[in-house]
Each structure stands twice: as structure tokens, then as C-alpha cells.
Amino acid sequence: MKIFLFFFLLCFSSIYSQYTEVINSNKPGFSESPYSVGTGVYQFESNIFFRNTSIQPTFSRPQSLGFDMLFRTSFFLEKLEINAQASYQRDKIAFKNIFTSHYYTTGLSKFTVGAKYLIFQQEYEDKSKEVRSWKRRFAFDKKRLIPSVAIYAGLNTNFVSEFYKNESISPKIGVLLQNNLSSKFNIITNIFYDQIGTEFSELSYIITGTYNFSDRWSSFLENQTVFKEYQNKINLGFGLAYLYSKDLQINSSIRLLSEGKSTGFYAGFGVSYRINKHKDAYIELDENGREITDSPVSNYNKKRKGFFSRIFGIFTKKEKKKTTRTRSRKRKN
């Protein structure tokens, strides 16, 4: 336990910047990158979806039309992200026995709050500066097989419509992994244990491969499998994302569904947008390399640490600066 606490505190003591010059969205996939959006960033990832499956005997939910929103931000540490996810949808509830009938229900179906923390960030060699050996310049970096790792902890609240209420609030935990196999291709793996302590607890994994065609276009292929006591669910998805500007991404996806004996499809269209108030921290050193603790730069850094100054800072104007688009969805170098 002492060793575990030592490494846990050690992870918190080291800070790597998670901020990127262009928006880093999880959409259109269901998986989640281990990297946070960075301090001073307020990011909204929305998705309109339509789901349709075959009607099964007794009660089933063969059709859903809804809107999903994920909010992400970071206040204190670059590697710590706070997020909240809510879904509002209209479901068709069908009954099939001797005859078939149905009715519709509408409401807030999900409201989950959580946080993730990057406990290990893989660093890669910059082989672009290797000029002595062509073989070494283009050789595969074996460190890319070791993923960056984050842990996730969340809470499924009961602030939902009556039809979607569970027994009680329930925790959700997970491990988030990402392998950047090249500058254009990465694989994200998520493992979640959700609705812990309820009759509807589930274990799931998601594997997503993302390829960046250019600085603006990227695609993904994803498999999600959910293991439940009474029924397993599998979906295979494909989608595209387009970087419209450094703070705005547009995406779409389609999925094939297998839910127990039901089969069907899922289609989604979404927009991800961020309010970028990120400011890099600066450290001023004296002639001996020691940090100067009482200077205009250090005082500036101290002001940035205030919780309420970060919240109300989103309403203040920020001077525009020239940036370049260097990445698209879920790519971390």
C-alpha cells in the first residue's frame, strides 16, 4: 500500500501539457482518449443519433432518437479532466406476444459525471532529426507498443426522467489506453465496469482505430462489446471527422448492432466545439538555474491557479493569436 501511494503521489507531482493547438475530440467514437483537454479549455461534444433494431418477444426498445452531450474541462492539473455526459431521447417501447403494440417515452435518459487522470504518458523519439542512418530514421519505435494510461472514475446519477431511473446512483470505473503506432494512426482501448452494485451492472470494452488522412480529415473503425447478465451487446462502427477550424470539428458515424437476438443499426451526426482560454505557465530562472519565486512571471502563474478565476475567465475576451492546424481527432504526440 505504501508503494502504491508513493507512485500515486509521484504521478501527481509530474505535469505534462495535455493542451493541443487544435481541438482533440473523442467523437464520433464511443471510446475515450486518456488525454485531457488541458487547463482553461471548455469543450462540448454533441451528437444527434438514431437507433433502430428488430422487435423481440415481450418488451423491447427497438427505436431511439436522441441528443447526447459531453462536457469536458480541466481546472487544476493538466492531466486531470472533469467531465459530464447527458442524453435526452425519445424511445419506442414495443410489446410483442400474440399481437404487437407500442408506445413512446421521452426524457433525460442519462446524466453521468466523472473524472480521468493520466498516470503514464508515453514519449517517442523524434526521428526526423536522424540523418546518419536511413534504417534508424524509418525503423519502428518499439516504445509505441506501450500505451499511455489513464484511470477513470464516474457516477451515474438519478437526475433522469422517471422511466430511466435505476435502483440508485451507481459508480463507474475504467482504464483508458492509447497507442500511437505512427504519426497518423493510433489505437484506443477502454475497459469499463459500469452501474456497479445494481442488477444492471455491466463489463465492457471498446477498441478504436483512428487514421488521419490529413490535418483536416480522419476516420475511425470501432468495436464495442458490453457483457450483461441477461444480454450481451455488440456494435461495429465506422465514421469520419472533419476539422472545420482549430476549435470546431464535425463528425458522422454509422454502426451495426447486435443486442441479444435483435439486430439493427445506429447513425449519428455531431459537432465538437471548445472555448479556448488556455494559457501556458512560464517559469523564470536566475543565472544559476533556480526558479525566481517573486517576479511578474511567477505572480502571473499564481493568478492562473484560482478556481473561480478560471470559471469566470470564459466570459472575458482573449486576444487572438495565429495558430496552425497540426492534428485531428485523438492524436497525441
Short mmCIF file of C-alpha atoms in Angstrom, two decimals:
data_model
loop_
_atom_site.label_atom_id
_atom_site.label_comp_id
_atom_site.label_asym_id
_atom_site.label_seq_id
_atom_site.Cartn_x
_atom_site.Cartn_y
_atom_site.Cartn_z
CA MET A 1 0.00 0.00 0.00
CA LYS A 2 2.87 2.40 0.82
CA ILE A 3 4.49 1.69 -2.53
CA PHE A 4 1.17 2.29 -4.30
CA LEU A 5 0.69 5.64 -2.51
CA PHE A 6 4.26 6.64 -3.36
CA PHE A 7 3.77 6.10 -7.08
CA PHE A 8 0.30 7.66 -6.96
CA LEU A 9 1.71 10.87 -5.45
CA LEU A 10 4.66 10.75 -7.81
CA CYS A 11 2.28 10.75 -10.77
CA PHE A 12 0.51 13.81 -9.41
CA SER A 13 3.79 15.64 -8.93
CA SER A 14 4.78 15.48 -12.62
CA ILE A 15 2.82 17.54 -15.12
CA TYR A 16 2.84 17.14 -18.88
CA SER A 17 0.88 19.54 -21.03
CA GLN A 18 -2.28 17.96 -22.44
CA TYR A 19 -3.34 21.06 -24.34
CA THR A 20 -3.23 20.89 -28.16
CA GLU A 21 -3.34 23.69 -30.72
CA VAL A 22 -6.43 22.17 -32.37
CA ILE A 23 -9.48 20.56 -30.76
CA ASN A 24 -8.93 16.98 -29.58
CA SER A 25 -12.39 15.36 -29.60
CA ASN A 26 -13.48 11.83 -28.69
CA LYS A 27 -16.23 11.94 -31.30
CA PRO A 28 -17.53 10.26 -33.37
CA GLY A 29 -16.41 7.15 -31.47
CA PHE A 30 -17.67 5.88 -28.13
CA SER A 31 -14.15 5.38 -26.74
CA GLU A 32 -12.31 7.95 -24.67
CA SER A 33 -8.71 9.08 -25.04
CA PRO A 34 -6.58 9.04 -21.86
CA TYR A 35 -5.53 12.65 -22.52
CA SER A 36 -7.35 15.63 -21.04
CA VAL A 37 -8.32 18.77 -22.95
CA GLY A 38 -5.90 20.89 -20.90
CA THR A 39 -6.44 23.63 -18.37
CA GLY A 40 -8.54 26.60 -19.41
CA VAL A 41 -10.37 24.65 -22.11
CA TYR A 42 -14.16 24.20 -22.03
CA GLN A 43 -15.15 21.61 -24.60
CA PHE A 44 -18.60 20.48 -25.76
CA GLU A 45 -19.03 17.29 -27.81
CA SER A 46 -22.57 16.81 -29.12
CA ASN A 47 -24.21 14.04 -31.11
CA ILE A 48 -27.66 13.53 -32.63
CA PHE A 49 -28.37 9.82 -33.02
CA PHE A 50 -30.97 7.42 -34.38
CA ARG A 51 -31.03 3.74 -33.35
CA ASN A 52 -33.25 1.03 -34.85
CA THR A 53 -33.40 -2.70 -34.06
CA SER A 54 -35.85 -5.54 -34.60
CA ILE A 55 -38.76 -6.05 -32.17
CA GLN A 56 -38.33 -9.01 -29.83
CA PRO A 57 -40.92 -11.05 -27.83
CA THR A 58 -42.39 -9.41 -24.72
CA PHE A 59 -40.91 -5.96 -24.07
CA SER A 60 -38.11 -4.37 -26.10
CA ARG A 61 -36.84 -0.92 -27.08
CA PRO A 62 -36.49 -1.18 -30.86
CA GLN A 63 -36.10 2.51 -31.73
CA SER A 64 -34.46 5.60 -30.23
CA LEU A 65 -33.95 9.17 -31.40
CA GLY A 66 -31.90 11.43 -29.17
CA PHE A 67 -29.28 14.02 -28.41
CA ASP A 68 -26.09 13.33 -26.45
CA MET A 69 -23.80 15.97 -24.94
CA LEU A 70 -20.38 15.55 -23.31
CA PHE A 71 -18.75 18.47 -21.48
CA ARG A 72 -15.02 18.35 -20.71
CA THR A 73 -12.71 20.72 -18.86
CA SER A 74 -9.64 20.88 -16.64
CA PHE A 75 -9.15 23.35 -13.80
CA PHE A 76 -6.17 22.43 -11.64
CA LEU A 77 -3.88 19.90 -13.31
CA GLU A 78 -3.14 19.42 -17.00
CA LYS A 79 -3.50 15.65 -16.63
CA LEU A 80 -6.78 15.74 -14.68
CA GLU A 81 -10.04 16.18 -16.60
CA ILE A 82 -13.55 16.68 -15.22
CA ASN A 83 -16.44 15.71 -17.50
CA ALA A 84 -20.20 15.30 -17.55
CA GLN A 85 -22.39 13.43 -20.04
CA ALA A 86 -26.14 13.77 -20.55
CA SER A 87 -28.53 12.14 -23.04
CA TYR A 88 -32.06 13.17 -23.93
CA GLN A 89 -34.02 10.76 -26.12
CA ARG A 90 -37.37 9.52 -27.37
CA ASP A 91 -37.77 5.74 -27.23
CA LYS A 92 -40.27 3.41 -28.82
CA ILE A 93 -41.31 0.73 -26.30
CA ALA A 94 -42.79 -2.33 -28.01
CA PHE A 95 -44.67 -5.36 -26.70
CA LYS A 96 -44.82 -8.49 -28.87
CA ASN A 97 -46.73 -11.65 -27.96
CA ILE A 98 -49.89 -12.78 -29.77
CA PHE A 99 -50.18 -9.23 -31.04
CA THR A 100 -47.75 -6.30 -31.24
CA SER A 101 -48.27 -2.90 -29.67
CA HIS A 102 -46.07 0.03 -28.74
CA TYR A 103 -45.92 3.42 -27.05
CA TYR A 104 -43.33 6.23 -26.80
CA THR A 105 -41.49 7.74 -23.85
CA THR A 106 -39.33 10.85 -23.82
CA GLY A 107 -36.91 12.28 -21.26
CA LEU A 108 -33.42 12.61 -19.89
CA SER A 109 -32.07 9.07 -20.03
CA LYS A 110 -28.52 9.57 -18.74
CA PHE A 111 -26.58 12.00 -16.57
CA THR A 112 -23.09 10.89 -15.58
CA VAL A 113 -20.29 12.92 -14.01
CA GLY A 114 -16.72 11.71 -13.87
CA ALA A 115 -13.01 12.43 -13.97
CA LYS A 116 -9.95 10.87 -15.57
CA TYR A 117 -6.28 11.22 -14.74
CA LEU A 118 -3.31 10.42 -16.98
CA ILE A 119 -0.96 8.28 -14.88
CA PHE A 120 1.53 7.48 -17.65
CA GLN A 121 2.33 9.32 -20.87
CA GLN A 122 4.46 7.55 -23.45
CA GLU A 123 7.18 9.64 -25.10
CA TYR A 124 8.52 8.88 -28.58
CA GLU A 125 11.77 9.55 -30.37
CA ASP A 126 11.92 12.38 -32.89
CA LYS A 127 13.43 10.51 -35.82
CA SER A 128 13.05 13.43 -38.22
CA LYS A 129 16.44 14.67 -36.97
CA GLU A 130 18.15 11.33 -37.66
CA VAL A 131 20.34 11.91 -40.76
CA ARG A 132 23.13 9.40 -40.22
CA SER A 133 21.14 6.22 -40.87
CA TRP A 134 18.16 5.73 -43.21
CA LYS A 135 17.35 2.46 -41.42
CA ARG A 136 17.22 4.08 -37.99
CA ARG A 137 15.24 7.04 -39.35
CA PHE A 138 12.41 4.82 -40.62
CA ALA A 139 12.65 1.96 -38.10
CA PHE A 140 9.58 1.30 -35.94
CA ASP A 141 9.84 2.71 -32.42
CA LYS A 142 9.07 -0.23 -30.13
CA LYS A 143 8.01 2.14 -27.37
CA ARG A 144 4.87 2.77 -29.42
CA LEU A 145 3.68 -0.68 -28.34
CA ILE A 146 3.49 0.59 -24.75
CA PRO A 147 0.36 2.72 -24.33
CA SER A 148 -0.32 5.90 -22.45
CA VAL A 149 -2.59 5.07 -19.49
CA ALA A 150 -5.33 6.92 -17.64
CA ILE A 151 -7.83 5.88 -14.98
CA TYR A 152 -11.47 6.93 -14.95
CA ALA A 153 -13.99 7.20 -12.10
CA GLY A 154 -17.55 8.40 -12.50
CA LEU A 155 -21.02 8.40 -11.00
CA ASN A 156 -24.30 7.57 -12.73
CA THR A 157 -26.76 9.96 -11.13
CA ASN A 158 -30.52 9.52 -10.86
CA PHE A 159 -31.22 13.02 -12.19
CA VAL A 160 -33.09 11.45 -15.08
CA SER A 161 -36.71 11.01 -16.15
CA GLU A 162 -38.83 8.53 -14.21
CA PHE A 163 -38.81 5.86 -16.93
CA TYR A 164 -34.98 5.77 -16.98
CA LYS A 165 -34.34 5.79 -13.23
CA ASN A 166 -32.21 2.97 -11.83
CA GLU A 167 -32.28 1.46 -8.35
CA SER A 168 -29.94 4.20 -7.09
CA ILE A 169 -26.89 6.17 -8.09
CA SER A 170 -24.05 3.86 -9.10
CA PRO A 171 -20.31 4.19 -9.72
CA LYS A 172 -18.44 3.62 -12.97
CA ILE A 173 -14.71 2.90 -13.24
CA GLY A 174 -12.43 2.34 -16.20
CA VAL A 175 -8.94 2.12 -17.68
CA LEU A 176 -8.12 4.17 -20.79
CA LEU A 177 -5.21 3.22 -23.06
CA GLN A 178 -3.79 4.78 -26.23
CA ASN A 179 -1.07 3.54 -28.58
CA ASN A 180 0.22 5.98 -31.19
CA LEU A 181 1.56 3.43 -33.66
CA SER A 182 2.54 6.21 -36.09
CA SER A 183 2.03 9.93 -36.54
CA LYS A 184 -1.23 9.17 -38.39
CA PHE A 185 -2.56 6.00 -36.82
CA ASN A 186 -3.48 5.27 -33.21
CA ILE A 187 -5.43 2.66 -31.27
CA ILE A 188 -7.50 3.44 -28.19
CA THR A 189 -8.63 0.72 -25.79
CA ASN A 190 -11.13 1.29 -22.97
CA ILE A 191 -12.26 -1.17 -20.30
CA PHE A 192 -15.22 -0.15 -18.12
CA TYR A 193 -17.15 -1.61 -15.20
CA ASP A 194 -20.43 0.30 -15.09
CA GLN A 195 -23.52 0.53 -12.83
CA ILE A 196 -21.62 -1.24 -10.08
CA GLY A 197 -23.76 -2.70 -7.30
CA THR A 198 -27.01 -2.77 -9.29
CA GLU A 199 -28.89 -5.55 -11.09
CA PHE A 200 -27.86 -3.93 -14.37
CA SER A 201 -24.08 -3.92 -13.80
CA GLU A 202 -22.06 -4.41 -16.97
CA LEU A 203 -18.48 -5.00 -18.08
CA SER A 204 -17.46 -3.60 -21.45
CA TYR A 205 -14.52 -2.90 -23.71
CA ILE A 206 -14.04 -0.59 -26.67
CA ILE A 207 -11.27 -0.78 -29.26
CA THR A 208 -10.96 2.12 -31.71
CA GLY A 209 -8.51 2.56 -34.56
CA THR A 210 -8.17 6.12 -35.88
CA TYR A 211 -6.36 7.14 -39.06
CA ASN A 212 -5.65 10.75 -40.03
CA PHE A 213 -5.71 11.25 -43.79
CA SER A 214 -4.66 14.89 -43.47
CA ASP A 215 -4.69 17.76 -40.99
CA ARG A 216 -8.46 18.08 -41.55
CA TRP A 217 -9.84 14.59 -42.29
CA SER A 218 -9.73 11.47 -40.12
CA SER A 219 -11.66 8.19 -39.93
CA PHE A 220 -12.24 5.53 -37.30
CA LEU A 221 -13.19 1.86 -37.04
CA GLU A 222 -14.52 0.71 -33.67
CA ASN A 223 -15.79 -2.35 -31.85
CA GLN A 224 -17.71 -2.12 -28.57
CA THR A 225 -18.85 -5.17 -26.62
CA VAL A 226 -20.96 -4.97 -23.46
CA PHE A 227 -21.34 -8.02 -21.20
CA LYS A 228 -24.52 -8.06 -19.11
CA GLU A 229 -26.15 -10.78 -17.04
CA TYR A 230 -29.15 -11.26 -19.32
CA GLN A 231 -27.95 -9.96 -22.68
CA ASN A 232 -24.69 -9.06 -24.41
CA LYS A 233 -24.46 -6.16 -26.84
CA ILE A 234 -22.02 -5.73 -29.72
CA ASN A 235 -21.65 -2.89 -32.19
CA LEU A 236 -19.22 -2.30 -35.04
CA GLY A 237 -18.87 1.31 -36.10
CA PHE A 238 -17.27 3.43 -38.81
CA GLY A 239 -17.12 7.19 -39.10
CA LEU A 240 -15.46 10.34 -40.41
CA ALA A 241 -14.40 13.58 -38.72
CA TYR A 242 -13.65 16.92 -40.37
CA LEU A 243 -11.67 19.70 -38.68
CA TYR A 244 -13.54 22.86 -39.74
CA SER A 245 -11.36 25.16 -37.62
CA LYS A 246 -8.91 24.79 -34.76
CA ASP A 247 -11.83 24.89 -32.28
CA LEU A 248 -14.60 23.17 -34.28
CA GLN A 249 -14.95 19.58 -35.53
CA ILE A 250 -17.83 18.00 -37.48
CA ASN A 251 -18.32 14.22 -37.49
CA SER A 252 -20.65 11.41 -38.52
CA SER A 253 -20.83 7.67 -37.88
CA ILE A 254 -22.82 4.54 -38.62
CA ARG A 255 -22.90 1.28 -36.66
CA LEU A 256 -24.18 -2.26 -36.99
CA LEU A 257 -25.84 -3.50 -33.79
CA SER A 258 -26.31 -6.93 -32.25
CA GLU A 259 -28.24 -6.84 -28.96
CA GLY A 260 -29.11 -10.34 -27.82
CA LYS A 261 -31.36 -11.69 -30.57
CA SER A 262 -32.01 -8.22 -32.02
CA THR A 263 -30.05 -6.70 -34.90
CA GLY A 264 -30.15 -3.23 -36.33
CA PHE A 265 -28.19 -0.06 -36.98
CA TYR A 266 -27.17 3.22 -35.36
CA ALA A 267 -26.46 6.52 -37.14
CA GLY A 268 -25.05 9.69 -35.60
CA PHE A 269 -24.05 13.21 -36.56
CA GLY A 270 -22.20 15.51 -34.21
CA VAL A 271 -20.31 18.73 -33.63
CA SER A 272 -17.47 19.31 -31.16
CA TYR A 273 -16.59 22.85 -30.09
CA ARG A 274 -14.25 24.30 -27.49
CA ILE A 275 -13.89 27.64 -25.75
CA ASN A 276 -10.13 28.03 -25.58
CA LYS A 277 -8.87 30.05 -22.62
CA HIS A 278 -5.69 28.05 -22.16
CA LYS A 279 -2.54 29.91 -21.15
CA ASP A 280 0.85 28.27 -20.80
CA ALA A 281 2.65 28.63 -17.50
CA TYR A 282 6.13 30.15 -17.57
CA ILE A 283 8.99 29.59 -15.16
CA GLU A 284 11.61 32.31 -14.77
CA LEU A 285 15.10 31.20 -13.71
CA ASP A 286 18.00 33.13 -12.32
CA GLU A 287 21.57 32.91 -13.64
CA ASN A 288 22.14 29.76 -11.53
CA GLY A 289 19.09 27.95 -12.92
CA ARG A 290 16.94 28.40 -9.82
CA GLU A 291 13.30 29.44 -10.06
CA ILE A 292 12.54 33.05 -9.18
CA THR A 293 9.53 32.93 -6.87
CA ASP A 294 8.76 36.65 -6.68
CA SER A 295 8.62 38.08 -10.18
CA PRO A 296 5.97 39.27 -12.65
CA VAL A 297 6.04 35.82 -14.28
CA SER A 298 5.59 33.87 -11.04
CA ASN A 299 2.82 36.21 -9.92
CA TYR A 300 1.09 35.62 -13.28
CA ASN A 301 1.25 31.85 -12.74
CA LYS A 302 -0.21 32.17 -9.24
CA LYS A 303 -3.19 34.13 -10.56
CA ARG A 304 -3.92 31.35 -13.07
CA LYS A 305 -4.40 28.81 -10.26
CA GLY A 306 -7.59 30.36 -8.89
CA PHE A 307 -10.67 28.15 -9.33
CA PHE A 308 -13.19 30.97 -9.73
CA SER A 309 -10.88 32.99 -11.97
CA ARG A 310 -10.92 30.02 -14.37
CA ILE A 311 -14.70 29.79 -14.33
CA PHE A 312 -15.37 33.47 -14.90
CA GLY A 313 -12.45 33.69 -17.30
CA ILE A 314 -14.54 32.09 -20.04
CA PHE A 315 -16.59 35.28 -20.25
CA THR A 316 -13.60 37.57 -20.79
CA LYS A 317 -12.19 38.46 -24.17
CA LYS A 318 -8.99 36.80 -25.25
CA GLU A 319 -6.50 38.27 -27.70
CA LYS A 320 -6.46 36.25 -30.91
CA LYS A 321 -3.23 34.64 -31.90
CA LYS A 322 -2.12 32.86 -35.01
CA THR A 323 -2.11 29.07 -34.71
CA THR A 324 -1.54 26.16 -37.07
CA ARG A 325 -3.65 23.06 -37.53
CA THR A 326 -1.43 20.13 -36.80
CA ARG A 327 -3.70 17.36 -35.56
CA SER A 328 -7.14 15.92 -35.79
CA ARG A 329 -9.19 13.56 -33.62
CA LYS A 330 -7.49 11.59 -30.84
CA ARG A 331 -3.97 12.07 -31.99
CA LYS A 332 -1.33 12.76 -29.33
CA ASN A 333 2.37 13.25 -30.00
#
